Amino acid sequence: MPQTLKTKVLVVGGGPGGYVAAVRAGQLGLETVLIEADRLGGTCLIRGCIPSKALIHAAGLYAEVAEAADLGRFGIHLKSKPRLDFTETVEWKESVVDRLNNGVAGLLKRANVRVLSGWATFSDAKTCTVVGAEGPIQVTAEHVILATGSVPVELPALPFGGPVISSTEALALSQVPKRLVVVGAGYIGLELGIAYAKLGSEVSIVELQNRILPLYDAKLVEPVRRWLDRHGVALHLGAKALGHDERALAIETVAGERLALPADRILVTVGRRPNTEGWGLDATGLAMDGPFVKVDDRCATSTTNVWAIGDLVGEPMLAHKASAQGEMVAEIIAGARRRFDPAAIAGVCFTEPEIVSVGIGPDEAPPGVELVTGQFPLQANGRALSMDAGADGGFVRVVARQSDHRILGIQAVGRHVSELSAQFVTLMEMGAVLEDIAGIIHVHPTLSEAVHESALKALGHAIHI
C-alpha cells in the first residue's frame, strides 16, 4: 500500500510556473507539496531558456575573439586563432544550470514546501500517486495547481532519434556538429542555429513559410536575415522537410525541386505543445480548449479548486507568463482577489541581433483606430555605437493611437535590446502616452535614449535624427 499524504496545495511541475506558485503559497502559510519528475526548474532552467542563453553568450564571445584574431577588433589583435574546447563550454553551461537548480531548491525549502521527486499520475482531479525515490505516495489536496509545461512538437517525417534532435538534445551535445540543419525558423531554431554558426557549424535553415520569424513583422526581422546572409547561413524558405538518411535531410523547395542537405545533426524546432500526456489528464475530467486546459481569467479550470498555469493553458508559452500566473493563483488560494489581465507580455528573440516586441506593430491597427509610429535607428545612439551595436540596422519603434497618443506597442531590434524589455512593458502597463516618454529624462549614454527619441519622432520633433 502506498503512503498517504494530505495537503492544502499540491503543485504538479517544478518549472518557472510551478515552483513560483509553490514558493508563494509557502510564503503565505499554506501547506504545500510540489511534485517534479525531473530536476527543479523545469524546461526553462534545465533544458531551455537558461542553458540556451549560456550557450549563446559563449558562442558570441568565441565569435568576437575569432574575429579579433582574424581581422582585429577595436584595435585588439591576437597572434593566433582561439581554440574551442566545447567540453569545457558545456561544463560551464551546466554549472550555471546547477547553481540555479540548487537556488530553486533553497527557495522551496525556505518556504517550507515539501518536494516529492517522481512521476505523478492522477486517479481523480485532486488525488494522485507519486512513484519516486520515496516509494509510492498517494497525495490528496484541497487545491491542485497543474504546471506540467510543454514538450517539443515532433514531425511525422522526422521522429526524434539518431541524428534528429529537439532543442533539448541540441543543448546537450558533446561536440559542435560540422553540419547542422535546422527545421523551423522560429525563435528557438534561429537562436540555436545562430549560436552553432558562431561556434563553427555549417548551418542551413529550412522553413515551410516564406520568411524567418513569421510571427514578427518584416522590418523587425530584416537585421537578423542580413546577419544570416553575411555569415553564410543557408536559408531554404517555403521548403518542406521530407525525411532523412544518416547523411542528409531531403527537402522540397517552393519551386518543387528536391534537394539533399548534408547534415550531421537535424534540429527540429517547429513548435511546442502542452504536456498533457502520461499524468492522468483524462481522470481529472477537466474541460479543454483545443490542446490546452481551459481556464478563466483566474487560471481556474472547470473543476473547483483545480488550477492550471503556464504552457498548459495556451499562448504565449513564456516562462515569465507562467511565473506571473503561478504567483497569482497562490494568492487567490490564500484569499486574495486577483485575475490575470496583463496589458502586455513582452517576447524576446535572443538572435543576432536580438528582437523585443510588446503590444501591436504598425500594421496591426484595431478596427477604426489610426496609428502613429516613431522609429529611431540605433546607429544614431551613442551607447549603441560605443558597443558596436548600431551597424546592424537595429532600431527602436513605438506605436501609439493617433487620437490620444496612448502607447499600444513597442518593438526593438539590435544588440543588447533585450534589456529594454522591462521599460517597454512598464510603459504599456502604466498606460503611458507619447508625451510621458518624451517627458522622462533618460540616462546618457544608454540604449534607452532610443526609446525617448522614438517617442519624439512620433510626436514630430526627434532631436538626433
Coordinates of C-alpha atoms in Angstrom, one line a residue:
M1 CA 0.0 0.0 0.0
P2 CA 1.3 3.5 -0.8
Q3 CA 1.9 6.0 1.8
T4 CA -0.8 8.7 2.1
L5 CA -0.3 12.4 2.3
K6 CA -2.9 15.2 2.6
T7 CA -2.0 18.8 1.9
K8 CA -3.6 22.2 1.3
V9 CA -1.9 22.9 -2.0
L10 CA -0.5 20.4 -4.5
V11 CA 1.7 21.7 -7.3
V12 CA 2.5 19.4 -10.2
G13 CA 5.6 20.6 -12.1
G14 CA 8.6 22.4 -10.8
G15 CA 9.2 24.8 -13.7
P16 CA 9.0 28.6 -13.6
G17 CA 5.2 28.4 -13.1
G18 CA 5.1 25.6 -10.6
Y19 CA 8.0 26.4 -8.3
V20 CA 6.9 30.1 -8.1
A21 CA 3.4 29.0 -7.2
A22 CA 4.7 26.7 -4.6
V23 CA 7.1 29.3 -3.1
R24 CA 4.4 31.9 -2.9
A25 CA 1.9 29.5 -1.4
G26 CA 4.5 28.6 1.2
Q27 CA 5.3 32.2 2.0
L28 CA 1.5 32.7 2.6
G29 CA 1.5 30.0 5.2
L30 CA -0.3 27.4 3.0
E31 CA 0.8 23.7 3.5
T32 CA 2.3 22.9 0.1
V33 CA 3.6 19.9 -1.7
L34 CA 5.4 20.2 -5.1
I35 CA 6.0 17.2 -7.4
E36 CA 8.7 17.2 -10.1
A37 CA 9.7 14.1 -12.1
D38 CA 13.0 15.7 -13.4
R39 CA 15.2 18.4 -11.9
L40 CA 13.7 21.6 -10.3
G41 CA 13.5 24.5 -12.7
G42 CA 11.7 22.7 -15.5
T43 CA 12.3 23.2 -19.2
C44 CA 13.3 26.8 -18.9
L45 CA 16.0 26.4 -16.4
I46 CA 17.3 22.9 -17.1
R47 CA 16.9 22.4 -20.9
G48 CA 15.6 25.7 -22.4
C49 CA 15.9 29.4 -21.6
I50 CA 18.9 29.3 -19.3
P51 CA 21.2 26.8 -20.9
S52 CA 20.4 28.2 -24.4
K53 CA 21.3 31.7 -23.3
A54 CA 24.5 30.5 -21.7
L55 CA 25.4 28.8 -25.0
I56 CA 24.5 31.9 -26.9
H57 CA 26.7 34.0 -24.7
A58 CA 29.7 31.6 -25.0
A59 CA 29.2 31.4 -28.8
G60 CA 29.1 35.2 -29.1
L61 CA 32.3 35.6 -27.1
Y62 CA 34.1 33.0 -29.2
A63 CA 33.0 34.6 -32.4
E64 CA 34.3 38.0 -31.3
V65 CA 37.6 36.6 -30.2
A66 CA 37.9 34.7 -33.5
E67 CA 37.2 38.0 -35.4
A68 CA 39.9 39.7 -33.4
A69 CA 42.3 37.0 -34.3
D70 CA 41.4 37.2 -38.0
L71 CA 40.8 40.9 -38.8
G72 CA 41.3 42.7 -35.5
R73 CA 38.6 44.3 -33.5
F74 CA 38.6 47.7 -31.7
G75 CA 42.4 47.7 -32.2
I76 CA 42.7 44.3 -30.5
H77 CA 44.7 41.8 -32.4
L78 CA 45.5 38.2 -31.5
K79 CA 48.6 36.3 -32.7
S80 CA 46.6 33.1 -33.2
K81 CA 43.0 32.0 -33.6
P82 CA 41.2 30.9 -30.5
R83 CA 40.8 27.2 -29.6
L84 CA 37.3 26.0 -28.6
D85 CA 37.1 23.2 -26.1
F86 CA 33.4 22.5 -26.3
T87 CA 33.6 20.1 -23.4
E88 CA 34.6 23.0 -21.1
T89 CA 31.9 25.2 -22.6
V90 CA 29.3 22.5 -21.8
E91 CA 30.7 22.1 -18.3
W92 CA 30.4 25.9 -17.7
K93 CA 26.8 25.9 -19.1
E94 CA 25.9 23.0 -16.8
S95 CA 27.4 24.9 -13.8
V96 CA 25.1 27.7 -14.5
V97 CA 22.1 25.3 -14.6
D98 CA 23.3 23.6 -11.4
R99 CA 23.6 26.8 -9.5
L100 CA 20.1 27.9 -10.4
N101 CA 18.7 24.4 -9.8
N102 CA 20.2 24.5 -6.3
G103 CA 18.8 28.0 -5.8
V104 CA 15.3 26.9 -6.6
A105 CA 15.6 24.0 -4.1
G106 CA 16.7 26.5 -1.5
L107 CA 13.8 28.8 -2.2
L108 CA 11.3 26.0 -1.8
K109 CA 13.0 24.8 1.5
R110 CA 12.9 28.3 3.0
A111 CA 9.2 28.5 2.1
N112 CA 8.6 25.2 3.8
V113 CA 7.4 23.4 0.6
R114 CA 7.8 19.7 0.6
V115 CA 9.2 18.4 -2.7
L116 CA 8.5 14.9 -3.9
S117 CA 10.7 13.7 -6.7
G118 CA 8.8 11.3 -9.0
W119 CA 6.0 11.0 -11.6
A120 CA 2.5 11.9 -10.6
T121 CA -0.5 10.0 -12.0
F122 CA -4.0 11.3 -11.2
S123 CA -6.8 9.0 -10.3
D124 CA -9.2 11.9 -9.9
A125 CA -8.9 15.7 -10.0
K126 CA -7.4 16.0 -6.6
T127 CA -5.7 12.7 -5.9
C128 CA -2.5 11.4 -7.5
T129 CA 0.0 8.7 -6.8
V130 CA 3.7 9.7 -7.0
V131 CA 6.2 7.0 -7.9
G132 CA 9.7 8.0 -7.0
A133 CA 12.7 7.5 -4.7
E134 CA 10.5 7.6 -1.5
G135 CA 8.3 4.8 -2.9
P136 CA 4.7 5.2 -4.0
I137 CA 2.9 8.1 -2.2
Q138 CA -0.8 8.9 -2.6
V139 CA -1.3 12.6 -2.3
T140 CA -4.7 14.3 -1.8
A141 CA -5.1 18.1 -1.9
E142 CA -7.7 20.7 -1.3
H143 CA -6.2 22.7 -4.2
V144 CA -4.3 21.4 -7.2
I145 CA -2.1 23.6 -9.4
L146 CA -1.2 22.0 -12.7
A147 CA 2.0 23.3 -14.2
T148 CA 3.2 20.5 -16.4
G149 CA 4.6 22.7 -19.1
S150 CA 5.1 21.8 -22.7
V151 CA 7.2 19.5 -24.9
P152 CA 8.7 19.8 -28.4
V153 CA 6.5 19.1 -31.4
E154 CA 7.7 16.1 -33.5
L155 CA 7.3 15.9 -37.2
P156 CA 5.9 12.6 -38.6
A157 CA 8.6 12.6 -41.3
L158 CA 11.3 13.4 -38.7
P159 CA 10.7 11.5 -35.5
F160 CA 13.3 12.3 -32.8
G161 CA 16.2 9.9 -32.6
G162 CA 19.6 9.3 -34.1
P163 CA 20.6 12.5 -36.0
V164 CA 17.2 14.1 -35.5
I165 CA 17.2 16.1 -32.3
S166 CA 15.0 18.6 -30.4
S167 CA 16.2 21.7 -28.6
T168 CA 16.7 19.6 -25.5
E169 CA 19.3 17.4 -27.2
A170 CA 20.8 20.4 -29.0
L171 CA 21.7 21.9 -25.6
A172 CA 23.3 18.6 -24.5
L173 CA 25.6 17.9 -27.5
S174 CA 29.1 16.8 -26.6
Q175 CA 30.6 18.4 -29.7
V176 CA 29.8 21.1 -32.2
P177 CA 28.3 19.4 -35.3
K178 CA 30.2 20.1 -38.5
R179 CA 26.9 20.4 -40.5
L180 CA 23.7 21.4 -38.7
V181 CA 20.3 21.6 -40.5
V182 CA 17.6 23.4 -38.5
V183 CA 14.0 22.7 -39.4
G184 CA 11.8 25.6 -38.4
A185 CA 12.8 29.3 -38.4
G186 CA 11.0 30.4 -35.3
Y187 CA 12.9 31.9 -32.3
I188 CA 14.1 28.6 -30.9
G189 CA 15.6 27.4 -34.2
L190 CA 17.2 30.7 -35.0
E191 CA 18.7 31.2 -31.5
L192 CA 20.3 27.8 -31.6
G193 CA 21.2 27.9 -35.3
I194 CA 23.0 31.2 -34.9
A195 CA 24.8 30.0 -31.7
Y196 CA 26.1 27.0 -33.5
A197 CA 27.0 29.0 -36.6
K198 CA 29.2 31.2 -34.3
L199 CA 30.8 28.1 -32.8
G200 CA 31.8 26.9 -36.3
S201 CA 28.9 24.7 -37.6
E202 CA 27.8 25.0 -41.3
V203 CA 24.2 25.8 -40.7
S204 CA 21.2 25.5 -43.0
I205 CA 17.7 26.5 -42.1
V206 CA 14.5 25.0 -43.6
E207 CA 11.2 26.9 -43.1
L208 CA 7.8 26.0 -44.5
Q209 CA 6.7 29.6 -44.6
N210 CA 8.2 32.1 -46.9
R211 CA 10.2 34.0 -44.3
I212 CA 12.0 33.6 -41.0
L213 CA 10.4 34.5 -37.6
P214 CA 7.0 34.7 -39.2
L215 CA 5.3 36.0 -36.0
Y216 CA 7.3 39.3 -36.3
D217 CA 6.9 42.0 -38.9
A218 CA 9.4 42.1 -41.8
K219 CA 11.2 45.3 -40.6
L220 CA 12.0 43.7 -37.2
V221 CA 13.3 40.6 -38.8
E222 CA 15.4 42.2 -41.6
P223 CA 18.5 42.8 -39.5
V224 CA 18.5 39.1 -38.4
R225 CA 18.1 38.0 -42.0
R226 CA 21.1 40.2 -43.1
W227 CA 23.2 38.6 -40.3
L228 CA 22.4 35.2 -41.6
D229 CA 23.3 36.2 -45.1
R230 CA 26.6 37.7 -44.1
H231 CA 27.6 34.7 -42.1
G232 CA 26.8 32.1 -44.7
V233 CA 23.8 30.5 -43.1
A234 CA 21.8 29.0 -45.9
L235 CA 18.0 29.7 -45.9
H236 CA 15.5 27.4 -47.6
L237 CA 12.2 29.3 -47.3
G238 CA 8.9 27.9 -48.5
A239 CA 10.5 24.5 -48.2
K240 CA 9.2 21.2 -46.8
A241 CA 11.3 18.6 -44.9
L242 CA 10.6 15.2 -46.4
G243 CA 12.8 12.8 -44.4
H244 CA 16.4 11.9 -43.9
D245 CA 19.1 9.3 -44.0
E246 CA 22.3 9.2 -41.9
R247 CA 24.0 11.9 -44.0
A248 CA 21.4 14.3 -45.3
L249 CA 17.9 15.8 -45.0
A250 CA 15.7 15.6 -48.0
I251 CA 13.6 18.7 -48.7
E252 CA 11.3 20.0 -51.4
T253 CA 11.7 23.7 -52.3
V254 CA 9.0 26.2 -53.1
A255 CA 9.7 25.6 -56.8
G256 CA 9.1 21.8 -56.4
E257 CA 12.8 20.9 -56.6
R258 CA 14.1 18.1 -54.3
L259 CA 17.4 18.7 -52.5
A260 CA 19.5 16.7 -50.1
L261 CA 21.1 18.9 -47.4
P262 CA 24.2 17.3 -45.8
A263 CA 23.6 17.1 -42.1
D264 CA 25.4 15.6 -39.1
R265 CA 22.5 16.7 -36.9
I266 CA 19.0 17.8 -37.8
L267 CA 17.4 20.1 -35.3
V268 CA 13.6 20.1 -35.4
T269 CA 12.1 23.3 -33.9
V270 CA 8.6 23.6 -35.3
G271 CA 6.9 24.5 -32.0
R272 CA 5.9 23.1 -28.7
R273 CA 2.7 21.5 -27.4
P274 CA 1.2 21.4 -23.9
N275 CA 2.4 18.4 -21.9
T276 CA -1.0 16.7 -21.3
E277 CA 0.1 13.0 -21.7
G278 CA 1.1 10.4 -19.1
W279 CA -0.1 12.0 -15.9
G280 CA -3.8 11.2 -15.9
L281 CA -5.4 14.2 -17.5
D282 CA -8.4 12.1 -18.6
A283 CA -9.0 11.1 -14.9
T284 CA -9.3 14.8 -13.9
G285 CA -12.3 15.5 -16.1
L286 CA -11.1 19.0 -17.0
A287 CA -12.6 20.9 -19.8
M288 CA -10.2 21.5 -22.7
D289 CA -9.7 24.4 -25.2
G290 CA -8.3 22.6 -28.1
P291 CA -4.9 21.1 -27.0
F292 CA -4.9 23.3 -23.9
V293 CA -6.6 23.0 -20.5
K294 CA -9.4 25.6 -20.4
V295 CA -9.1 28.2 -17.7
D296 CA -10.8 31.5 -16.8
D297 CA -9.0 34.8 -16.0
R298 CA -8.0 33.5 -12.6
C299 CA -6.5 30.3 -14.1
A300 CA -9.3 28.3 -12.6
T301 CA -10.3 25.1 -14.5
S302 CA -13.7 23.6 -14.9
T303 CA -13.3 21.7 -11.6
T304 CA -13.5 23.7 -8.3
N305 CA -10.1 24.3 -6.7
V306 CA -8.1 22.9 -9.6
W307 CA -6.0 25.4 -11.3
A308 CA -3.7 25.3 -14.4
I309 CA -1.0 27.7 -15.4
G310 CA 1.8 28.3 -18.0
D311 CA 2.2 26.5 -21.3
L312 CA -0.5 24.1 -20.3
V313 CA -3.2 26.8 -20.7
G314 CA -2.1 28.4 -24.0
E315 CA -0.1 31.0 -25.7
P316 CA 2.2 32.8 -25.2
M317 CA 4.3 29.9 -24.0
L318 CA 6.7 32.0 -22.0
A319 CA 8.3 31.4 -18.6
H320 CA 7.6 34.8 -17.3
K321 CA 3.9 34.4 -18.1
A322 CA 3.9 31.1 -16.2
S323 CA 5.6 32.7 -13.2
A324 CA 3.1 35.5 -13.0
Q325 CA 0.2 33.1 -13.2
G326 CA 1.7 30.8 -10.5
E327 CA 2.1 33.7 -8.1
M328 CA -1.4 34.9 -8.8
V329 CA -3.0 31.5 -8.2
A330 CA -1.2 31.1 -4.9
E331 CA -2.5 34.4 -3.7
I332 CA -6.1 33.6 -4.8
I333 CA -6.0 30.3 -2.8
A334 CA -4.8 32.4 0.2
G335 CA -7.9 34.6 -0.2
A336 CA -6.8 37.5 -2.4
R337 CA -8.9 38.8 -5.3
R338 CA -6.8 38.6 -8.4
R339 CA -7.2 38.0 -12.1
F340 CA -4.7 37.6 -14.9
D341 CA -5.3 40.5 -17.3
P342 CA -1.9 41.9 -18.3
A343 CA -1.8 44.9 -20.6
A344 CA 1.1 43.3 -22.4
I345 CA 3.6 40.4 -22.2
A346 CA 6.9 41.0 -23.9
G347 CA 8.6 38.4 -26.1
V348 CA 12.3 38.3 -26.8
C349 CA 14.3 36.6 -29.5
F350 CA 17.9 36.1 -28.5
T351 CA 19.0 36.1 -32.1
E352 CA 21.8 38.1 -33.7
P353 CA 20.7 40.8 -33.3
E354 CA 18.1 40.5 -30.5
I355 CA 14.4 41.3 -31.0
V356 CA 12.0 42.6 -28.4
S357 CA 8.3 43.0 -29.1
V358 CA 5.4 44.0 -26.9
G359 CA 1.9 45.0 -27.9
I360 CA 0.9 45.6 -31.5
G361 CA 3.0 46.5 -34.5
P362 CA 2.4 49.3 -37.0
D363 CA 0.4 47.1 -39.4
E364 CA -1.9 45.7 -36.7
A365 CA -4.2 48.6 -36.0
P366 CA -7.5 47.5 -34.4
P367 CA -10.7 48.3 -36.5
G368 CA -11.3 52.0 -36.6
V369 CA -8.1 53.0 -34.9
E370 CA -5.4 55.2 -36.6
L371 CA -1.8 54.7 -35.5
V372 CA 1.2 56.9 -35.3
T373 CA 4.7 55.4 -35.4
G374 CA 8.0 56.7 -34.3
Q375 CA 11.2 54.8 -35.2
F376 CA 14.7 55.7 -34.1
P377 CA 17.8 54.0 -35.6
L378 CA 20.4 52.6 -33.1
Q379 CA 23.2 53.9 -35.4
A380 CA 22.2 57.4 -34.1
N381 CA 22.6 56.3 -30.5
G382 CA 25.9 56.9 -28.8
R383 CA 25.9 53.9 -26.5
A384 CA 25.0 51.6 -29.3
L385 CA 27.9 52.9 -31.4
S386 CA 30.3 52.6 -28.5
M387 CA 29.4 48.9 -28.2
D388 CA 29.5 48.4 -32.0
A389 CA 25.8 47.7 -31.8
G390 CA 24.5 50.2 -34.2
A391 CA 25.7 48.9 -37.5
D392 CA 23.2 46.0 -38.0
G393 CA 20.2 48.2 -39.0
G394 CA 18.7 48.0 -35.5
F395 CA 16.1 50.4 -34.2
V396 CA 13.5 51.1 -31.5
R397 CA 10.0 51.7 -32.6
V398 CA 7.0 53.0 -30.7
V399 CA 3.4 52.6 -31.9
A400 CA 0.6 54.8 -30.5
R401 CA -3.0 55.6 -31.0
Q402 CA -3.3 58.8 -33.1
S403 CA -6.3 60.1 -31.2
D404 CA -4.8 60.3 -27.7
H405 CA -1.2 59.1 -28.2
R406 CA -1.7 56.0 -25.9
I407 CA 1.2 53.6 -26.4
L408 CA -0.1 50.4 -28.0
G409 CA 3.1 48.7 -28.9
I410 CA 6.9 49.0 -28.7
Q411 CA 9.5 47.0 -30.6
A412 CA 13.2 46.9 -31.0
V413 CA 15.9 45.0 -32.9
G414 CA 19.6 45.3 -32.1
R415 CA 22.4 44.0 -29.9
H416 CA 21.5 44.0 -26.2
V417 CA 18.0 45.4 -26.7
S418 CA 16.5 42.5 -24.6
E419 CA 17.5 44.7 -21.6
L420 CA 15.0 47.3 -22.7
S421 CA 12.0 44.9 -22.4
A422 CA 11.2 45.9 -18.8
Q423 CA 10.8 49.5 -19.8
F424 CA 8.6 48.6 -22.7
V425 CA 6.3 46.5 -20.5
T426 CA 6.2 49.1 -17.8
L427 CA 5.2 51.8 -20.2
M428 CA 2.4 49.6 -21.5
E429 CA 1.2 48.5 -18.1
M430 CA 1.1 52.1 -16.8
G431 CA -0.9 53.3 -19.7
A432 CA 1.7 55.7 -20.9
V433 CA 1.2 58.2 -23.8
L434 CA 3.9 59.6 -26.1
E435 CA 4.2 62.7 -24.0
D436 CA 5.0 60.6 -20.9
I437 CA 8.0 59.1 -22.6
A438 CA 9.0 62.4 -24.0
G439 CA 9.0 63.9 -20.5
I440 CA 11.1 61.3 -18.9
I441 CA 14.8 62.2 -18.7
H442 CA 16.7 59.1 -20.0
V443 CA 20.2 58.5 -18.8
H444 CA 23.0 59.3 -21.3
P445 CA 24.7 57.3 -22.7
T446 CA 22.4 54.3 -22.7
L447 CA 20.4 52.4 -25.3
S448 CA 17.2 53.6 -23.5
E449 CA 17.7 57.0 -25.1
A450 CA 16.4 55.4 -28.3
V451 CA 13.1 54.8 -26.6
H452 CA 12.9 58.6 -25.8
E453 CA 13.9 59.5 -29.3
S454 CA 11.3 57.1 -30.9
A455 CA 8.5 58.9 -28.9
L456 CA 9.8 62.3 -30.0
K457 CA 9.9 61.1 -33.6
A458 CA 6.2 60.0 -33.3
L459 CA 5.4 63.5 -31.9
G460 CA 7.2 65.1 -34.9
H461 CA 10.3 66.5 -33.2
A462 CA 13.0 64.0 -32.8
I463 CA 16.3 65.6 -31.7
H464 CA 19.0 63.3 -33.0
I465 CA 17.7 62.4 -36.5

